[in-house]
Coordinates of C-alpha atoms in Angstrom, one line a residue:
X154 CA 0.2 0.0 0.1
X155 CA 1.3 3.4 -0.9
X156 CA 2.7 5.6 2.0
X157 CA 0.6 8.7 2.5
X158 CA 3.0 11.8 2.3
X159 CA 3.5 14.1 5.5
X160 CA 1.7 17.2 5.5
X161 CA 3.1 20.1 3.6
X162 CA 5.9 17.9 1.8
X163 CA 6.2 17.9 -2.0
X164 CA 4.5 14.7 -3.1
X165 CA 3.9 12.5 -6.2
X166 CA 0.7 11.0 -4.5
X167 CA -1.6 12.4 -7.0
X168 CA -5.0 10.9 -6.4
X169 CA -6.2 14.1 -5.0
X170 CA -5.9 15.5 -8.4
X171 CA -8.9 13.6 -9.8
X172 CA -11.1 15.7 -7.2
X173 CA -12.6 19.1 -7.9
X174 CA -10.6 22.1 -8.1
X175 CA -12.4 24.3 -5.2
X176 CA -10.8 27.6 -6.0
X177 CA -11.4 27.4 -9.9
X178 CA -13.2 30.4 -11.4
X179 CA -15.5 27.9 -13.1
X180 CA -17.0 26.9 -9.7
X181 CA -17.2 30.4 -8.3
X182 CA -13.5 30.9 -6.9
X183 CA -12.6 34.5 -6.4
X184 CA -9.6 36.5 -5.6
X185 CA -10.3 39.0 -2.9
X186 CA -6.9 40.7 -2.4
X187 CA -3.4 40.6 -3.6
X188 CA -0.6 42.5 -2.5
X189 CA 0.7 43.3 -5.9
X190 CA -0.2 42.6 -9.4
X191 CA 2.5 44.2 -11.5
X192 CA 3.3 42.0 -14.3
X193 CA 0.1 39.8 -14.2
X194 CA -2.9 39.7 -12.0
X195 CA -3.7 37.0 -9.5
X196 CA -7.1 36.3 -11.2
X197 CA -4.9 34.2 -13.7
X198 CA -4.3 31.7 -10.7
X199 CA -7.8 30.4 -10.7
X200 CA -8.5 30.2 -14.4
X201 CA -9.9 26.6 -15.5
X202 CA -7.5 26.2 -18.4
X203 CA -3.8 25.4 -18.2
X204 CA -1.3 28.1 -18.6
X205 CA 0.1 29.2 -21.9
X206 CA 2.9 31.1 -23.2
X207 CA 3.4 34.0 -25.8
X208 CA 7.1 33.9 -26.2
X209 CA 7.4 37.5 -28.1
X210 CA 4.4 39.4 -26.4
X211 CA 5.0 42.2 -24.2
X212 CA 2.8 44.6 -22.0
X213 CA 3.7 48.1 -21.1
X214 CA 4.9 46.5 -17.7
X215 CA 7.1 43.7 -19.2
X216 CA 6.6 40.3 -20.6
X217 CA 3.3 38.8 -20.9
X218 CA 2.7 36.0 -18.4
X219 CA -0.3 33.9 -17.9
X220 CA -0.3 33.7 -14.1
X221 CA 0.2 35.8 -10.9
X222 CA 3.5 37.7 -11.0
X223 CA 4.5 40.6 -8.8
X224 CA 7.4 42.9 -9.0
X225 CA 10.9 42.3 -7.5
X226 CA 10.3 43.6 -4.1
X227 CA 12.7 46.5 -2.9
X228 CA 10.7 46.9 0.6
X229 CA 10.5 44.7 3.7
X230 CA 7.7 41.7 3.5
X231 CA 6.6 39.3 1.0
X232 CA 3.7 39.1 -1.5
X233 CA 0.2 37.1 -0.6
X234 CA -3.2 36.9 -1.8
X235 CA -6.5 35.8 -0.5
X236 CA -9.0 33.7 -2.4
X237 CA -12.6 32.7 -1.6
X238 CA -13.3 29.1 -2.5
X239 CA -16.2 28.5 -5.0
X240 CA -16.7 25.3 -3.3
X241 CA -16.4 25.3 0.6
X242 CA -15.3 21.8 2.0
X243 CA -12.3 19.8 2.6
X244 CA -8.9 20.2 1.1
X245 CA -7.1 17.1 0.2
X246 CA -4.1 18.5 -1.6
X247 CA -2.8 21.3 -3.9
X248 CA -0.8 21.9 -7.1
X249 CA 1.3 24.9 -7.5
X250 CA 2.1 25.3 -11.1
X251 CA 5.0 27.5 -12.0
X252 CA 4.8 26.4 -15.9
X253 CA 6.6 29.2 -18.2
X254 CA 8.0 31.0 -15.1
X255 CA 11.6 30.0 -15.8
X256 CA 13.7 32.7 -14.3
X257 CA 11.0 34.4 -12.3
X258 CA 9.0 31.9 -10.2
X259 CA 8.5 32.4 -6.5
X260 CA 11.3 30.1 -4.8
X261 CA 9.0 29.4 -1.5
X262 CA 5.5 29.4 -0.7
X263 CA 2.9 28.6 2.1
X264 CA -0.7 28.2 2.1
X265 CA -3.1 29.3 5.1
X266 CA -6.9 28.7 5.3
X267 CA -9.9 29.6 7.3
X268 CA -13.6 28.5 7.8
X269 CA -15.3 31.7 7.7
X270 CA -19.1 32.6 8.5
X271 CA -20.5 34.5 5.7
X272 CA -22.3 36.7 8.0
X273 CA -19.1 37.6 9.7
X274 CA -17.2 38.1 6.7
X275 CA -16.6 42.1 6.3
X276 CA -17.3 43.6 3.0
X277 CA -14.1 43.6 0.7
X278 CA -14.2 45.9 -2.2
X279 CA -14.5 44.0 -5.6
X280 CA -11.1 44.0 -7.4
X281 CA -10.3 44.9 -10.8
X282 CA -7.9 42.6 -12.5
X283 CA -5.3 44.9 -13.7
X284 CA -1.4 45.0 -14.2
X285 CA 1.1 47.6 -13.0
X286 CA -0.6 48.1 -9.7
X287 CA -0.1 47.3 -5.9
X288 CA -3.0 47.1 -3.3
X289 CA -3.9 50.5 -2.0
X290 CA -3.8 51.4 1.8
X291 CA -7.7 51.1 1.7
X292 CA -7.5 47.6 0.2
X293 CA -4.8 46.5 2.9
X294 CA -7.2 48.1 5.5
X295 CA -10.3 46.3 4.4
X296 CA -8.6 42.7 4.1
X297 CA -6.9 43.1 7.5
X298 CA -10.3 42.7 9.2
X299 CA -9.9 38.9 8.0
X300 CA -6.8 38.5 10.1
X301 CA -5.4 36.2 7.6
X302 CA -2.0 36.1 8.7
X303 CA -3.2 34.2 11.7
X304 CA -5.2 31.5 9.7
X305 CA -4.3 27.8 10.0
X306 CA -1.4 26.5 7.9
X307 CA -2.3 23.8 5.5
X308 CA 1.0 23.7 3.7
X309 CA 4.1 25.3 5.7
X310 CA 6.7 27.2 4.0
X311 CA 7.9 25.0 1.1
X312 CA 10.4 25.1 -1.7
X313 CA 9.2 25.3 -5.2
X314 CA 10.9 23.2 -7.7
X315 CA 10.8 24.0 -11.5
X316 CA 10.3 20.9 -13.8
X317 CA 9.7 21.0 -17.7
X318 CA 9.2 24.5 -18.7
X319 CA 5.6 24.0 -20.0
X320 CA 4.9 21.6 -17.0
X321 CA 6.2 22.5 -13.6
X322 CA 3.8 21.1 -11.2
X323 CA 4.6 21.2 -7.5
X324 CA 2.1 18.7 -5.6
X325 CA 1.5 19.1 -1.7
X326 CA -0.7 16.6 0.3
X327 CA -2.9 18.3 3.1
X328 CA -3.8 16.3 5.9
X329 CA -6.8 17.9 7.3
X330 CA -10.6 16.9 7.9
X331 CA -11.9 20.3 8.6
X332 CA -14.3 22.5 6.4
X333 CA -12.5 25.6 4.7
X334 CA -14.1 28.7 2.9
X335 CA -10.9 30.9 2.3
X336 CA -7.3 30.2 1.7
X337 CA -4.2 32.7 1.5
X338 CA -1.4 31.9 -0.6
X339 CA 2.1 33.3 0.4
X340 CA 4.9 33.5 -1.9
X341 CA 8.2 34.4 -0.4
X342 CA 9.5 37.0 -1.3
X343 CA 7.9 37.7 -4.6
X344 CA 7.8 36.2 -8.1
X345 CA 5.4 34.2 -10.2
X346 CA 3.1 31.2 -10.1
X347 CA 1.0 30.2 -13.0
X348 CA -1.8 28.2 -11.4
X349 CA -3.2 27.2 -8.0
X350 CA -5.5 24.3 -7.9
X351 CA -6.9 23.4 -4.6
X352 CA -8.3 19.9 -4.9
X353 CA -10.9 18.4 -2.4
X354 CA -14.7 17.8 -1.8
X355 CA -17.4 19.8 -0.8
X356 CA -18.9 19.8 2.3
X357 CA -22.8 20.7 2.8
X358 CA -24.3 21.9 5.7
X359 CA -27.2 19.1 5.7
X360 CA -29.1 20.6 8.7
X361 CA -30.3 23.3 6.3
X362 CA -31.7 20.9 3.7
X363 CA -35.1 21.5 2.7
X364 CA -37.3 18.3 3.1
X365 CA -39.6 19.1 0.3
X366 CA -36.9 19.0 -2.4
X367 CA -34.7 16.2 -3.3
X368 CA -31.0 16.9 -3.6
X369 CA -28.1 15.6 -5.6
X370 CA -26.7 13.0 -2.9
X371 CA -23.7 12.3 -5.1
X372 CA -22.6 15.8 -6.1
X373 CA -18.9 16.2 -5.4
X374 CA -19.7 19.9 -4.3
X375 CA -21.6 18.4 -1.3
X376 CA -18.9 15.7 -0.6
X377 CA -19.6 12.8 -3.0
X378 CA -16.7 11.0 -4.4
X379 CA -15.7 8.1 -6.6
X380 CA -14.1 5.4 -4.6
X381 CA -13.4 2.6 -7.3
X382 CA -13.8 2.2 -11.1
X383 CA -12.9 -0.5 -13.7
X384 CA -11.6 1.8 -16.3
X385 CA -11.0 5.8 -16.8
X386 CA -8.6 5.7 -19.9
X387 CA -10.0 9.0 -21.2
X388 CA -11.9 10.7 -18.1
X389 CA -12.2 10.1 -14.5
X390 CA -15.6 9.0 -12.9
X391 CA -15.4 12.0 -10.7
X392 CA -15.9 14.3 -13.6
X393 CA -19.5 12.9 -13.9
X394 CA -20.5 14.3 -10.4
X395 CA -18.9 17.6 -11.0
X396 CA -20.5 21.1 -11.0
X397 CA -22.8 22.6 -13.6
X398 CA -23.4 21.3 -17.3
X399 CA -20.6 19.4 -19.1
X400 CA -18.6 21.5 -21.2
X401 CA -17.2 18.7 -23.7
X402 CA -16.2 15.2 -23.8
X403 CA -13.1 16.0 -21.7
X404 CA -15.7 16.9 -18.8
X405 CA -16.9 13.2 -18.3
X406 CA -16.2 9.6 -17.6
X407 CA -14.8 7.6 -20.7
X408 CA -13.3 4.4 -20.7
X409 CA -11.1 2.5 -23.5
X410 CA -12.9 0.2 -25.9
X411 CA -13.2 -3.3 -24.5
X412 CA -11.4 -5.8 -26.3
X413 CA -13.6 -8.7 -25.5
X414 CA -16.2 -7.5 -27.7
X415 CA -17.4 -10.1 -30.0
X416 CA -16.4 -9.9 -33.8
X417 CA -20.1 -9.3 -34.8
X418 CA -22.4 -7.6 -32.4
X419 CA -25.9 -9.0 -31.8
X420 CA -29.0 -7.5 -29.8
X421 CA -32.0 -9.1 -28.0
X422 CA -35.4 -8.5 -28.4
X423 CA -35.3 -5.4 -26.4
X424 CA -32.5 -3.7 -28.6
X425 CA -29.7 -4.4 -25.9
X426 CA -26.6 -5.4 -27.3
X427 CA -25.7 -9.0 -26.4
X428 CA -22.1 -8.3 -25.0
X429 CA -20.4 -10.2 -22.0
X430 CA -18.5 -7.2 -20.6
X431 CA -18.9 -4.1 -18.8
X432 CA -17.4 -1.0 -17.0
X433 CA -18.4 0.4 -13.5
X434 CA -17.7 3.3 -11.3
X435 CA -18.6 3.2 -7.4
X436 CA -19.4 6.4 -5.5
X437 CA -19.6 7.1 -1.8
X438 CA -22.7 9.4 -1.3
X439 CA -22.1 13.0 0.3
X440 CA -24.8 11.8 2.9
X441 CA -26.5 8.5 3.2
X442 CA -30.0 8.5 1.9
X443 CA -32.7 7.4 -0.5
X444 CA -32.5 8.0 -4.1
X445 CA -35.7 8.8 -5.9
X446 CA -34.5 10.0 -9.4
X447 CA -31.5 9.4 -11.6
X448 CA -29.9 11.3 -14.4
X449 CA -27.6 9.9 -16.9
X450 CA -26.3 12.3 -19.1
X451 CA -24.5 11.3 -22.4
X452 CA -24.3 14.9 -23.6
X453 CA -21.2 15.2 -26.3
X454 CA -20.8 11.5 -26.5
X455 CA -22.3 11.0 -29.8
X456 CA -20.0 8.0 -31.4
X457 CA -19.0 6.6 -28.0
X458 CA -21.9 6.6 -25.6
X459 CA -22.5 3.3 -23.7
X460 CA -25.3 0.9 -25.1
X461 CA -27.0 0.4 -21.9
X462 CA -26.5 1.2 -18.2
X463 CA -27.8 0.1 -14.6
X464 CA -27.3 1.7 -11.1
X465 CA -27.2 -0.3 -7.8
X466 CA -26.8 0.9 -4.4
X467 CA -25.6 -0.7 -1.0
X468 CA -24.9 0.0 2.5
X469 CA -21.1 0.0 3.8
X470 CA -19.3 1.3 6.7
X471 CA -16.1 3.0 6.5
X472 CA -14.2 -0.1 7.3
X473 CA -16.2 -2.1 4.7
X474 CA -15.4 0.6 2.1
X475 CA -11.7 0.2 2.8
X476 CA -11.8 -3.6 2.5
X477 CA -13.7 -3.3 -1.0
X478 CA -11.0 -0.8 -2.3
X479 CA -8.3 -3.4 -1.3
X480 CA -10.4 -6.2 -3.1
X481 CA -11.3 -4.1 -6.3
X482 CA -15.0 -3.8 -5.4
X483 CA -15.9 -7.6 -5.6
X484 CA -18.9 -7.2 -3.4
X485 CA -21.4 -10.1 -2.9
X486 CA -24.2 -9.6 -5.3
X487 CA -26.8 -9.8 -2.5
X488 CA -25.1 -6.7 -1.0
X489 CA -26.3 -4.5 -3.9
X490 CA -29.9 -3.2 -4.4
X491 CA -31.3 -2.2 -7.8
X492 CA -31.9 1.6 -8.2
X493 CA -32.1 1.4 -11.9
X494 CA -32.8 -1.7 -14.1
X495 CA -30.7 -2.4 -17.3
X496 CA -31.8 0.8 -19.3
X497 CA -31.2 1.4 -22.9
X498 CA -29.0 4.8 -23.5
X499 CA -29.1 7.3 -26.4
X500 CA -26.3 9.4 -27.6
X501 CA -26.0 13.1 -26.6
X502 CA -29.0 13.1 -24.4
X503 CA -30.0 13.4 -20.8
X504 CA -32.0 10.5 -19.4
X505 CA -34.1 11.5 -16.4
X506 CA -35.2 8.1 -14.9
X507 CA -37.3 7.1 -11.8
X508 CA -35.6 5.0 -9.1
X509 CA -36.8 1.6 -8.1
X510 CA -36.5 2.5 -4.5
X511 CA -39.7 1.1 -2.7
X512 CA -39.6 2.9 0.7
X513 CA -38.3 6.1 2.2
X514 CA -36.4 3.8 4.8
X515 CA -34.4 2.2 2.0
X516 CA -31.2 4.2 2.6
X517 CA -27.9 3.8 0.8
X518 CA -24.3 4.9 1.3
X519 CA -22.8 3.8 -2.0
X520 CA -23.9 3.6 -5.6
X521 CA -22.6 1.9 -8.4
X522 CA -23.0 2.8 -12.1
X523 CA -22.3 0.1 -14.8
X524 CA -22.3 0.7 -18.4
X525 CA -22.5 -1.8 -21.0
X526 CA -20.1 -2.4 -23.0
X527 CA -18.0 0.8 -22.5
X528 CA -18.1 4.4 -23.7
X529 CA -18.6 8.0 -21.9
X530 CA -21.1 9.5 -19.6
X531 CA -20.9 13.1 -19.1
X532 CA -23.0 13.6 -15.7
X533 CA -24.6 11.4 -13.1
X534 CA -27.1 12.9 -10.7
X535 CA -28.5 10.7 -8.0
X536 CA -31.2 13.0 -6.5
X537 CA -33.1 12.2 -3.3
X538 CA -33.3 12.7 0.4
X539 CA -30.7 12.6 3.0
X540 CA -31.3 9.8 5.7
X541 CA -32.1 12.4 8.5
X542 CA -34.8 13.9 6.5
X543 CA -36.3 10.4 5.3
X544 CA -36.9 9.5 8.9
X545 CA -39.0 12.4 9.5
X546 CA -41.3 12.0 6.2
X547 CA -44.1 9.7 6.2
X548 CA -44.1 6.4 4.5
X549 CA -45.4 6.4 0.9
X550 CA -47.2 4.0 -0.8
X551 CA -45.1 1.4 -2.8
X552 CA -45.0 2.5 -6.6
X553 CA -45.3 0.1 -9.3
X554 CA -41.5 -0.9 -10.6
X555 CA -41.3 1.5 -13.7
X556 CA -38.8 3.9 -15.0
X557 CA -39.7 6.7 -17.3
X558 CA -37.7 8.7 -19.8
X559 CA -38.3 12.4 -19.6
X560 CA -37.7 15.2 -22.3
X561 CA -34.2 16.4 -22.3
X562 CA -31.8 19.0 -23.3
X563 CA -29.9 18.4 -26.4
X564 CA -26.5 20.1 -27.1
X565 CA -26.1 22.3 -29.8
X566 CA -22.9 21.0 -31.7

């Protein structure tokens, strides 16, 4: 078993990079403050795309850089910025990317964090991303109310090491189970960083859940996470439980083509392909609960969507999950409860289906999506009610076992 690296140490333990970037602008991350933006603004740190280079392009302040770059300090102190996370939750690791900053990257950095109640956060004047400027006295005064210099350290002062000029990642493992809402990135003393990725899982306040409205219990923004899969050649299953609508095929789970497919494909009387193999992904729900509605979205997968799928659920303790991870999820068949029968899928379409759950007490902790024979799925939504709410709701009559396909959005390609 791989040793977990110590907190704050540079690591090659990259499992956390398959989680969501909680600071990214695409999930609502926002830079609240930066001491200096002379060569390039701090907003570049949280761009969702990879950094790039324009070798011969210059601005009025110097070479164009795709990242955050401060001036060469000639006064005491060091540079730092404060970022409000778009997804609040548990941070598992960070990637400090210094790609293309050869000769100008920050030699050291540290990361601090805080869990701030929105009601207690003072009003911070909105920033304007601009080069050639430093923070004003008024901005320093406003940000000082957060007392960010006393926040907890997730990554102590650590050296940054350059790699390939176009791919210089520095990964740091974070050993914390706390919920965080804001981070402070310190660079010592100055310099540039291309991107800051803050990987983790969301953590929802379930006490505030509306008992009348189902929620997506597998959403990574709430704490759902993939804990096992058979194949992820072109995209990790965690992509399926990401935030918002899919952006492209790169924003979903896609497997390699199975090599055990028969030379000539045949289907049964229901139009389902008769193929022996399949691929699967198992998810731990953000909160134990009852699944009442399932969405399987194959948007953007036109020539590579699965033929069919099914969804099952089970109840596992933390120890049982760890055992299953070691055993590659070889779980006795009787442990799985059917949530969705084998269902034919269409390409480039969002399928909204009723769960087979019979009673509101039928709580699960984990769900397994199986696709046949292979292919891609852009989004998986498992909507229902957290277990604490289920116990407060009256029993409903057992419905007829059925599933329905509702009208769906079709992407304009």
